[in-house]
Amino acid sequence: MTAAILSTRAAMITDAAAIAEIYNQGIADRIATFETEPRSATDIAGWFTGEHLVAIAETGEAGPVAFAASFPYSSRPCYRGIGEFSVYVRRDYRGRGAGRAVLAALIEAATAAGLHKLTSRVFPENMASRALLKGLGFVEIGVHRRHGKLDGVWRDCVIVERLLNQGATK
């Protein structure tokens, strides 16, 4: 299989259906989220309010193959500047660099937007995601034990974070 040429860009509301399709694969696979209900393009369109950063990786022939999104960690003022993020890759593009490309684009967008930190949680057995995050400078800082139930089973989550603009004091 030849390597596809990936490009990244800020997602647009017209990408909502493709993002929903990719997200729904992650939901169905039970490897990256506690969510169990599929999302519609209308659900995803609600992300385009200006409060969220959403990037996509795409190829000319396949269209969007991955997305990364950052949402405010909390509405409390003390957490302003911290983004909670997720990365999802279409099944047939996993392991082909799409996750790395789109997360790098999100890091760049978050930095440009003045965010202080990106954070997330990863299932411990999701070694591909953990390796991707480590390779892009995220640090595993702990484990939320029995953090949530998925299909009736309590699951742990590894907490990851990356400080942005590390020289900044604000």
Short mmCIF file of C-alpha atoms in Angstrom, two decimals:
data_model
loop_
_atom_site.label_atom_id
_atom_site.label_comp_id
_atom_site.label_asym_id
_atom_site.label_seq_id
_atom_site.Cartn_x
_atom_site.Cartn_y
_atom_site.Cartn_z
CA MET A 1 0.00 0.00 0.00
CA THR A 2 1.43 3.37 -0.94
CA ALA A 3 1.46 6.14 1.61
CA ALA A 4 -1.26 8.71 1.11
CA ILE A 5 -0.27 12.34 1.08
CA LEU A 6 -1.89 13.93 4.12
CA SER A 7 -2.67 17.58 4.57
CA THR A 8 -4.18 19.27 7.60
CA ARG A 9 -6.43 22.26 8.03
CA ALA A 10 -8.98 23.78 10.36
CA ALA A 11 -12.23 21.88 10.06
CA MET A 12 -15.31 23.59 8.69
CA ILE A 13 -18.96 22.95 9.39
CA THR A 14 -19.15 21.26 5.98
CA ASP A 15 -16.86 18.55 7.43
CA ALA A 16 -19.41 17.64 10.12
CA ALA A 17 -20.69 14.50 8.38
CA ALA A 18 -17.18 13.15 7.80
CA ILE A 19 -16.18 13.94 11.40
CA ALA A 20 -19.32 12.17 12.68
CA GLU A 21 -18.47 9.10 10.59
CA ILE A 22 -14.91 8.95 11.99
CA TYR A 23 -16.10 9.57 15.54
CA ASN A 24 -18.77 6.88 15.25
CA GLN A 25 -16.12 4.33 14.26
CA GLY A 26 -14.23 5.18 17.47
CA ILE A 27 -17.42 4.87 19.49
CA ALA A 28 -18.25 1.49 17.92
CA ASP A 29 -14.72 0.15 18.42
CA ARG A 30 -14.80 0.89 22.18
CA ILE A 31 -11.09 1.79 22.21
CA ALA A 32 -11.05 5.54 22.78
CA THR A 33 -14.16 6.89 24.48
CA PHE A 34 -16.80 6.20 27.08
CA GLU A 35 -19.41 7.43 24.60
CA THR A 36 -21.76 4.75 23.33
CA GLU A 37 -24.31 6.66 21.24
CA PRO A 38 -23.46 7.50 17.61
CA ARG A 39 -23.22 11.17 16.67
CA SER A 40 -24.94 12.83 13.73
CA ALA A 41 -23.61 15.57 11.49
CA THR A 42 -26.02 17.90 13.30
CA ASP A 43 -24.44 16.96 16.64
CA ILE A 44 -20.97 17.72 15.28
CA ALA A 45 -22.13 20.97 13.67
CA GLY A 46 -22.74 22.19 17.23
CA TRP A 47 -18.99 22.18 17.75
CA PHE A 48 -18.54 25.11 15.36
CA THR A 49 -19.37 27.89 17.82
CA GLY A 50 -15.94 29.48 18.06
CA GLU A 51 -15.22 27.91 21.48
CA HIS A 52 -13.70 24.74 20.07
CA LEU A 53 -10.67 24.05 17.95
CA VAL A 54 -11.21 21.32 15.36
CA ALA A 55 -8.59 20.18 12.84
CA ILE A 56 -8.77 17.51 10.18
CA ALA A 57 -6.23 15.47 8.26
CA GLU A 58 -7.27 14.59 4.75
CA THR A 59 -6.06 13.12 1.52
CA GLY A 60 -7.08 14.25 -1.91
CA GLU A 61 -8.68 10.94 -2.78
CA ALA A 62 -10.17 9.93 0.59
CA GLY A 63 -11.21 13.29 2.04
CA PRO A 64 -11.10 13.65 5.85
CA VAL A 65 -9.43 10.65 7.50
CA ALA A 66 -8.82 11.99 11.02
CA PHE A 67 -9.84 14.80 13.30
CA ALA A 68 -8.61 16.31 16.53
CA ALA A 69 -10.76 18.59 18.64
CA SER A 70 -10.16 20.69 21.73
CA PHE A 71 -12.93 21.84 24.03
CA PRO A 72 -12.69 24.08 27.10
CA TYR A 73 -11.66 21.93 30.04
CA SER A 74 -14.08 23.76 32.32
CA SER A 75 -16.26 26.86 32.31
CA ARG A 76 -14.62 28.01 35.56
CA PRO A 77 -12.38 31.06 35.00
CA CYS A 78 -9.41 29.46 36.78
CA TYR A 79 -9.22 26.84 33.99
CA ARG A 80 -9.39 29.28 31.09
CA GLY A 81 -6.66 28.38 28.63
CA ILE A 82 -6.79 24.63 29.21
CA GLY A 83 -8.17 22.51 26.41
CA GLU A 84 -9.39 18.96 26.72
CA PHE A 85 -8.75 17.19 23.43
CA SER A 86 -9.59 14.06 21.49
CA VAL A 87 -8.12 12.47 18.37
CA TYR A 88 -9.93 10.00 16.13
CA VAL A 89 -8.70 8.29 12.97
CA ARG A 90 -10.76 6.49 10.36
CA ARG A 91 -10.22 2.72 10.67
CA ASP A 92 -8.51 2.30 7.30
CA TYR A 93 -6.05 5.12 8.08
CA ARG A 94 -4.97 4.05 11.57
CA GLY A 95 -1.24 3.52 11.87
CA ARG A 96 -0.53 5.58 8.75
CA GLY A 97 0.41 8.96 10.29
CA ALA A 98 -3.01 10.63 10.17
CA GLY A 99 -3.32 10.84 13.96
CA ARG A 100 0.13 12.37 14.31
CA ALA A 101 -0.53 14.90 11.54
CA VAL A 102 -3.88 16.05 12.88
CA LEU A 103 -2.76 16.23 16.51
CA ALA A 104 0.30 18.26 15.49
CA ALA A 105 -2.07 20.63 13.67
CA LEU A 106 -4.26 20.90 16.78
CA ILE A 107 -1.22 21.64 18.97
CA GLU A 108 -0.22 24.41 16.58
CA ALA A 109 -3.76 25.85 16.54
CA ALA A 110 -4.04 25.67 20.33
CA THR A 111 -0.71 27.42 20.75
CA ALA A 112 -1.72 30.14 18.27
CA ALA A 113 -5.03 30.55 20.13
CA GLY A 114 -3.12 31.17 23.36
CA LEU A 115 -4.02 27.98 25.19
CA HIS A 116 -1.78 27.13 28.12
CA LYS A 117 -2.23 23.36 28.15
CA LEU A 118 -3.85 20.43 26.36
CA THR A 119 -5.02 17.47 28.42
CA SER A 120 -6.87 14.23 27.83
CA ARG A 121 -7.50 10.73 29.14
CA VAL A 122 -6.60 7.49 27.36
CA PHE A 123 -7.57 3.90 28.06
CA PRO A 124 -4.44 2.15 29.41
CA GLU A 125 -4.53 -0.60 26.77
CA ASN A 126 -4.68 1.90 23.88
CA MET A 127 -0.94 1.64 23.29
CA ALA A 128 -1.09 3.21 19.81
CA SER A 129 -2.62 6.41 21.22
CA ARG A 130 -0.23 6.46 24.15
CA ALA A 131 2.78 6.14 21.81
CA LEU A 132 1.41 8.88 19.55
CA LEU A 133 0.92 11.23 22.49
CA LYS A 134 4.36 10.54 23.93
CA GLY A 135 5.92 11.16 20.52
CA LEU A 136 4.28 14.59 20.38
CA GLY A 137 5.47 15.66 23.81
CA PHE A 138 2.56 14.67 26.03
CA VAL A 139 3.42 13.36 29.48
CA GLU A 140 1.48 10.69 31.35
CA ILE A 141 0.90 12.24 34.75
CA GLY A 142 -1.30 9.69 36.47
CA VAL A 143 -4.22 7.32 36.29
CA HIS A 144 -7.87 7.91 37.07
CA ARG A 145 -8.83 4.54 38.55
CA ARG A 146 -12.29 3.25 37.72
CA HIS A 147 -13.03 6.60 36.10
CA GLY A 148 -16.11 5.62 34.13
CA LYS A 149 -18.23 2.70 33.01
CA LEU A 150 -18.20 1.40 29.47
CA ASP A 151 -20.61 -1.41 28.68
CA GLY A 152 -21.11 -1.99 32.40
CA VAL A 153 -17.40 -2.27 33.24
CA TRP A 154 -15.45 0.31 35.27
CA ARG A 155 -12.46 1.50 33.25
CA ASP A 156 -9.24 3.25 34.20
CA CYS A 157 -7.85 6.21 32.24
CA VAL A 158 -4.28 7.42 31.86
CA ILE A 159 -4.13 11.22 32.24
CA VAL A 160 -1.94 13.03 29.71
CA GLU A 161 -1.00 16.66 29.31
CA ARG A 162 1.25 18.93 27.31
CA LEU A 163 2.12 22.45 28.36
CA LEU A 164 2.09 24.93 25.50
CA ASN A 165 4.22 28.07 25.34
CA GLN A 166 6.17 26.74 28.31
CA GLY A 167 8.01 30.01 28.77
CA ALA A 168 4.75 31.90 29.33
CA THR A 169 3.88 32.99 32.85
CA LYS A 170 0.24 33.97 32.24
#
